[in-house]
Amino acid sequence: MKLASLKNNTRDGELVLVSRDLSRYVTASDIAPTLQYLLDHWQDLYPLLQARENVLRVNADGSNGNTCDSKVNTRDTKVNTDISVADFDPQRCASPLPRAYQWADGSAYVNHVELVRKARGATMPESFWSDPLMYQGGSDKFLGPCDPIVAASESWGIDLEAEVAVITDEVPMGIDASAAGKLIRLVLLVNDVSLRSLIPGELAKGFGFFQSKPSSAFSPVAVTPDELGECWDGHKLHLPLCSWVNDSLLGQPDAGVDMVFDFPTLIAHAARTRPLAAGTIIGSGTVSNRDRSVGSSCLAEVRMIETIETGAPITPFLRFGDQIRIEMLDPDGVSIFGAIVQRVLQAPGEQD
């Protein structure tokens, strides 16, 4: 099942079901008005959505001869309504969860952390291989997949970070990893936007990220794990995550390779001292492989490698007017989550 939230006149958007090829959609708002509402009532409402999805599949593959915006009559359990089937446009999408109770981002690819520290001549503590790094990000307002990245100055070091994330059901405090994996409800992509030049000053205060981590953007759709087939093993997503800057491929590291802490482990880590509400988003951190031939998922890593190899970074961070794209394709080359496509813009009234 693929789910999206279309922008409307509310903060949380309209929940819709999207066809597997991302071409068509039907509303699900009569079953669950928002994705958060669905997550809060998952056990009761998910079967109704499955019945609605069957209607979408019939229409999307053309087997019933209907055309765009045609009416399809269905009699879902407890639901009896005509459903309009229409073309899906990612430009109309908010983040699947336009806001969330919690967004916690890990750093599961320790290779990325090792490169960061090596570039500045610092050794990495051994504990980083056994105890996940995680920060709590702002979740009151996420960017849609096609919303611009707005910053006041290029001097802030504007960067993308391509990641995989999961959305959980209710997670009890103290859960172990084996049980946590069963509470993953949805998988999606994220651009964890970073302002690299602001990070050192914040970390030097010893209190973590805030201004250096503006709003993140998520993929047009979130998918249930069963949509991923054999590429999802219940722990990791085994597919390349592709990132472009201005149509130039930045990298395509495999999200299932070199992930030291899998998603059940990250969830259990987050829930060690607190329960997690349904709708909690847990990120993987920047996808990174030791094999440098596959490229990188952020510009900071490219600059780290340049510093290690040549003594100084060459590649600039993002500039106003630049466009980024983050996408993951299935083994047949079909986009799974849709693409995050964002242009970098200067905040109105600001000058570098």
Coordinates of C-alpha atoms in Angstrom, one line a residue:
M1 CA 0.0 0.0 0.0
K2 CA 1.2 3.5 -0.9
L3 CA -0.1 6.5 1.0
A4 CA 0.3 10.2 0.5
S5 CA -1.1 13.4 2.0
L6 CA -2.4 16.0 -0.5
K7 CA -2.2 19.7 0.5
N8 CA -5.5 21.3 1.4
N9 CA -6.7 24.0 3.7
T10 CA -5.7 22.0 6.8
R11 CA -2.3 21.5 8.5
D12 CA -2.4 17.7 8.0
G13 CA -3.6 17.3 4.4
E14 CA -5.9 14.8 2.9
L15 CA -5.0 11.1 3.1
V16 CA -5.0 9.3 -0.3
L17 CA -4.1 5.9 -1.6
V18 CA -1.7 5.9 -4.5
S19 CA -1.3 3.2 -7.2
R20 CA 1.9 1.1 -7.3
D21 CA 3.2 2.9 -10.4
L22 CA 2.4 6.3 -8.8
S23 CA 0.1 7.3 -11.6
R24 CA -3.3 7.4 -10.0
Y25 CA -4.9 8.0 -6.6
V26 CA -8.1 7.7 -4.7
T27 CA -9.1 9.5 -1.5
A28 CA -9.0 7.7 1.8
S29 CA -10.3 10.6 3.8
D30 CA -13.7 9.0 4.4
I31 CA -11.9 6.1 6.1
A32 CA -9.1 8.1 7.8
P33 CA -9.0 11.9 7.3
T34 CA -5.2 12.0 7.9
L35 CA -2.3 9.7 8.0
Q36 CA -1.8 10.4 11.7
Y37 CA -5.5 9.3 12.3
L38 CA -4.8 6.1 10.4
L39 CA -1.7 5.4 12.5
D40 CA -3.7 6.0 15.7
H41 CA -6.4 3.5 14.6
W42 CA -4.2 1.2 12.5
Q43 CA -5.7 -2.2 13.5
D44 CA -9.3 -1.1 12.8
L45 CA -8.8 1.0 9.7
Y46 CA -6.1 -0.8 7.7
P47 CA -8.4 -3.6 6.5
L48 CA -10.8 -0.9 5.1
L49 CA -7.9 0.7 3.3
Q50 CA -7.0 -2.7 1.8
A51 CA -10.5 -3.0 0.4
R52 CA -10.3 0.5 -1.1
E53 CA -6.8 -0.3 -2.5
N54 CA -8.3 -3.2 -4.5
V55 CA -10.6 -0.8 -6.3
L56 CA -7.7 1.5 -7.1
R57 CA -5.7 -1.4 -8.5
V58 CA -8.5 -2.4 -10.8
N59 CA -8.8 1.1 -12.1
A60 CA -5.1 1.9 -12.3
D61 CA -4.3 -1.0 -14.6
G62 CA -7.1 -0.1 -16.9
S63 CA -8.9 -3.5 -16.6
N64 CA -12.3 -1.9 -16.1
G65 CA -12.0 0.6 -18.9
N66 CA -12.4 3.7 -16.7
T67 CA -10.6 6.9 -17.4
C68 CA -9.2 9.6 -15.2
D69 CA -11.6 11.1 -12.7
S70 CA -14.1 8.4 -13.4
K71 CA -16.4 7.1 -10.7
V72 CA -15.8 3.6 -9.3
N73 CA -18.5 2.1 -7.1
T74 CA -17.2 0.0 -4.2
R75 CA -18.8 -1.5 -1.1
D76 CA -15.9 -1.6 1.4
T77 CA -16.7 -3.1 4.7
K78 CA -18.4 -0.3 6.7
V79 CA -17.8 2.0 3.7
N80 CA -20.2 2.6 0.8
T81 CA -19.3 5.5 -1.5
D82 CA -18.4 6.4 -5.0
I83 CA -14.7 7.0 -5.4
S84 CA -13.1 9.4 -7.8
V85 CA -9.9 8.0 -9.4
A86 CA -7.5 10.8 -10.6
D87 CA -4.0 11.4 -11.8
F88 CA -1.4 11.6 -9.0
D89 CA 0.8 14.7 -9.0
P90 CA 3.7 14.9 -6.5
Q91 CA 3.6 18.7 -6.7
R92 CA 0.3 18.6 -4.8
C93 CA 1.8 16.5 -1.9
A94 CA 2.7 17.5 1.5
S95 CA 5.0 15.2 3.5
P96 CA 3.1 12.0 4.2
L97 CA 3.0 13.3 7.8
P98 CA 3.0 17.1 7.4
R99 CA 3.8 17.2 11.1
A100 CA 4.7 14.5 13.5
Y101 CA 4.7 13.9 17.2
Q102 CA 8.4 12.9 17.0
W103 CA 11.2 12.9 14.4
A104 CA 14.4 11.2 15.6
D105 CA 17.3 10.7 13.2
G106 CA 20.0 8.2 13.8
S107 CA 23.4 7.8 12.3
A108 CA 23.3 4.2 11.3
Y109 CA 26.1 4.3 8.7
V110 CA 29.1 4.6 10.9
N111 CA 31.3 4.9 7.8
H112 CA 29.8 8.4 7.4
V113 CA 30.6 9.4 11.0
E114 CA 34.1 8.0 10.6
L115 CA 34.8 10.1 7.5
V116 CA 33.5 13.3 9.2
R117 CA 35.9 12.8 12.1
K118 CA 38.8 11.7 10.0
A119 CA 38.5 14.8 7.8
R120 CA 39.1 17.0 10.9
G121 CA 41.8 14.8 12.3
A122 CA 39.7 13.3 15.1
T123 CA 39.6 9.7 16.2
M124 CA 36.3 7.9 16.5
P125 CA 35.3 6.4 19.9
E126 CA 34.8 2.6 19.8
S127 CA 31.4 3.1 21.4
F128 CA 30.1 4.5 18.1
W129 CA 30.1 1.0 16.7
S130 CA 27.9 -0.3 19.5
D131 CA 25.8 2.6 20.7
P132 CA 23.8 4.5 18.0
L133 CA 24.0 8.2 17.6
M134 CA 20.6 9.9 17.5
Y135 CA 19.2 13.4 17.6
Q136 CA 15.7 14.7 18.0
G137 CA 14.7 17.0 15.1
G138 CA 12.0 19.5 14.6
S139 CA 8.8 17.9 13.6
D140 CA 6.1 20.6 13.9
K141 CA 6.4 21.4 10.2
F142 CA 8.0 19.3 7.5
L143 CA 8.6 20.3 3.9
G144 CA 6.6 18.7 1.1
P145 CA 8.7 16.6 -1.5
C146 CA 8.6 19.5 -4.0
D147 CA 8.8 22.4 -1.6
P148 CA 11.9 24.7 -1.8
I149 CA 14.7 24.7 0.6
V150 CA 14.8 28.3 1.8
A151 CA 17.8 29.8 3.6
A152 CA 19.0 33.3 4.3
S153 CA 22.6 32.9 3.2
E154 CA 24.7 30.4 1.1
S155 CA 27.4 30.9 3.8
W156 CA 25.3 28.7 6.1
G157 CA 26.6 25.7 4.1
I158 CA 23.4 24.3 2.7
D159 CA 23.5 20.6 2.2
L160 CA 21.2 17.6 1.4
E161 CA 21.2 14.4 3.3
A162 CA 19.5 11.5 1.6
E163 CA 18.1 8.9 4.0
V164 CA 15.6 6.1 4.6
A165 CA 13.1 6.4 7.4
V166 CA 10.3 4.4 9.0
I167 CA 7.1 5.4 10.8
T168 CA 6.1 3.3 13.8
D169 CA 3.0 2.3 15.6
E170 CA 2.8 2.8 19.4
V171 CA 6.1 1.6 20.9
P172 CA 6.4 0.8 24.6
M173 CA 9.3 1.9 26.6
G174 CA 12.1 -0.6 27.0
I175 CA 11.1 -2.7 23.9
D176 CA 13.8 -5.0 22.5
A177 CA 14.8 -4.8 18.8
S178 CA 13.1 -8.1 17.8
A179 CA 9.8 -6.8 19.0
A180 CA 10.4 -3.2 17.7
G181 CA 10.7 -4.5 14.1
K182 CA 7.1 -5.7 14.2
L183 CA 5.9 -2.1 14.9
I184 CA 7.2 -0.6 11.7
R185 CA 4.1 0.5 9.7
L186 CA 5.5 2.6 6.9
V187 CA 8.8 3.2 5.0
L188 CA 9.7 6.5 3.2
L189 CA 12.6 8.7 2.1
V190 CA 13.9 11.9 3.7
N191 CA 16.1 14.8 2.9
D192 CA 17.4 15.8 6.3
V193 CA 18.5 19.3 5.3
S194 CA 21.6 20.5 7.1
L195 CA 23.3 23.9 7.4
R196 CA 26.9 22.7 7.8
S197 CA 28.5 26.0 8.7
L198 CA 26.2 26.4 11.7
I199 CA 26.8 22.9 13.1
P200 CA 30.3 23.3 14.6
G201 CA 29.2 26.3 16.7
E202 CA 26.1 24.5 18.0
L203 CA 27.9 21.3 18.8
A204 CA 30.6 23.3 20.6
K205 CA 28.0 24.4 23.1
G206 CA 27.4 20.8 24.1
F207 CA 23.7 20.9 23.6
G208 CA 23.1 19.5 20.1
F209 CA 21.5 20.6 16.8
F210 CA 18.9 23.3 16.5
Q211 CA 19.4 26.1 14.0
S212 CA 21.7 23.9 11.9
K213 CA 18.8 21.5 11.3
P214 CA 15.9 23.3 9.5
S215 CA 12.8 21.5 8.3
S216 CA 13.3 18.1 6.6
A217 CA 11.5 17.0 3.5
F218 CA 9.9 13.5 2.9
S219 CA 9.1 11.5 -0.2
P220 CA 5.7 12.0 -1.9
V221 CA 4.5 8.6 -0.6
A222 CA 5.1 6.3 2.3
V223 CA 4.8 2.6 1.7
T224 CA 3.9 -0.4 3.8
P225 CA 6.8 -2.9 4.1
D226 CA 5.0 -5.6 2.0
E227 CA 5.3 -3.3 -1.0
L228 CA 9.1 -3.6 -0.9
G229 CA 9.1 -7.4 -1.5
E230 CA 12.4 -9.2 -1.0
C231 CA 14.2 -5.8 -0.8
W232 CA 12.9 -5.4 2.7
D233 CA 14.0 -8.0 5.2
G234 CA 12.3 -6.5 8.2
H235 CA 15.5 -4.8 9.3
K236 CA 16.9 -2.9 6.3
L237 CA 16.0 -1.8 2.8
H238 CA 18.4 -3.4 0.3
L239 CA 18.3 -0.9 -2.7
P240 CA 20.4 1.9 -3.9
L241 CA 19.4 5.4 -2.8
C242 CA 20.1 7.9 -5.7
S243 CA 20.8 11.6 -5.2
W244 CA 21.4 14.2 -7.9
V245 CA 22.5 17.9 -7.7
N246 CA 21.6 19.8 -10.8
D247 CA 21.1 16.6 -12.8
S248 CA 24.5 15.3 -11.9
L249 CA 24.5 12.1 -10.0
L250 CA 25.9 12.6 -6.5
G251 CA 25.7 9.0 -5.4
Q252 CA 23.8 5.8 -5.3
P253 CA 25.0 3.9 -2.2
D254 CA 23.0 0.8 -1.2
A255 CA 20.8 1.5 1.9
G256 CA 21.2 -2.2 3.0
V257 CA 25.0 -2.1 2.9
D258 CA 27.2 -0.9 5.8
M259 CA 24.1 -0.1 7.9
V260 CA 25.6 -0.9 11.3
F261 CA 22.4 -0.2 13.3
D262 CA 19.2 -1.5 11.6
F263 CA 15.8 0.0 12.0
P264 CA 14.5 -2.3 14.8
T265 CA 17.7 -1.4 16.7
L266 CA 17.2 2.3 16.2
I267 CA 13.6 2.1 17.4
A268 CA 14.6 0.2 20.5
H269 CA 17.3 2.7 21.2
A270 CA 14.9 5.6 20.9
A271 CA 12.4 3.8 23.2
R272 CA 14.9 2.9 25.9
T273 CA 13.7 5.5 28.3
R274 CA 10.4 6.6 26.9
P275 CA 7.4 5.2 24.9
L276 CA 7.0 6.4 21.3
A277 CA 3.7 7.6 20.0
A278 CA 2.2 6.2 16.9
G279 CA 3.5 8.2 14.0
T280 CA 7.0 8.5 15.3
I281 CA 9.5 8.8 12.5
I282 CA 12.9 7.2 12.8
G283 CA 15.6 8.1 10.3
S284 CA 18.6 6.0 9.2
G285 CA 21.0 8.9 8.9
T286 CA 22.9 9.7 5.7
V287 CA 23.2 6.5 3.6
S288 CA 26.9 5.8 3.1
N289 CA 28.9 2.9 1.8
R290 CA 32.6 2.2 2.3
D291 CA 32.8 1.6 -1.5
R292 CA 33.5 5.1 -2.6
S293 CA 32.8 4.3 -6.3
V294 CA 29.1 4.5 -5.5
G295 CA 29.3 8.1 -4.5
S296 CA 27.7 9.9 -1.6
S297 CA 24.3 11.0 -0.2
C298 CA 25.5 14.4 0.9
L299 CA 27.9 17.1 -0.1
A300 CA 29.7 17.1 3.2
E301 CA 30.8 13.5 2.7
V302 CA 32.2 14.5 -0.8
R303 CA 34.1 17.3 0.8
M304 CA 35.4 15.1 3.6
I305 CA 36.8 12.6 1.0
E306 CA 38.4 15.5 -0.9
T307 CA 40.0 16.8 2.3
I308 CA 41.4 13.4 3.1
E309 CA 42.7 12.9 -0.4
T310 CA 43.9 16.4 -1.4
G311 CA 44.1 18.3 1.9
A312 CA 41.1 20.7 1.1
P313 CA 37.5 20.4 0.0
I314 CA 36.7 21.3 -3.7
T315 CA 33.0 20.8 -4.1
P316 CA 30.8 23.7 -2.9
F317 CA 27.7 23.3 -0.8
L318 CA 24.4 24.1 -2.4
R319 CA 23.8 27.5 -3.9
F320 CA 20.7 29.5 -4.6
G321 CA 19.1 28.1 -7.8
D322 CA 20.5 24.6 -7.4
Q323 CA 18.1 21.7 -7.5
I324 CA 18.4 18.4 -5.7
R325 CA 16.6 15.1 -6.4
I326 CA 16.4 12.0 -4.1
E327 CA 14.8 8.8 -5.4
M328 CA 14.9 5.0 -5.0
L329 CA 14.0 2.6 -7.8
D330 CA 12.9 -1.0 -7.5
P331 CA 14.7 -3.8 -9.4
D332 CA 12.6 -3.1 -12.4
G333 CA 13.6 0.6 -12.5
V334 CA 10.3 1.9 -11.2
S335 CA 10.2 4.7 -8.6
I336 CA 9.0 3.3 -5.2
F337 CA 8.4 6.4 -3.2
G338 CA 8.4 9.1 -5.8
A339 CA 11.1 11.7 -5.9
I340 CA 12.0 14.5 -3.5
V341 CA 12.8 17.4 -5.9
Q342 CA 13.7 20.7 -4.3
R343 CA 15.2 23.9 -5.4
V344 CA 17.3 26.1 -3.1
L345 CA 15.9 29.6 -2.7
Q346 CA 17.0 32.7 -0.8
A347 CA 14.7 33.9 1.9
P348 CA 12.7 37.0 0.8
G349 CA 14.4 40.2 1.9
E350 CA 17.8 38.5 2.6
Q351 CA 21.1 39.2 0.9
D352 CA 24.3 37.3 1.1

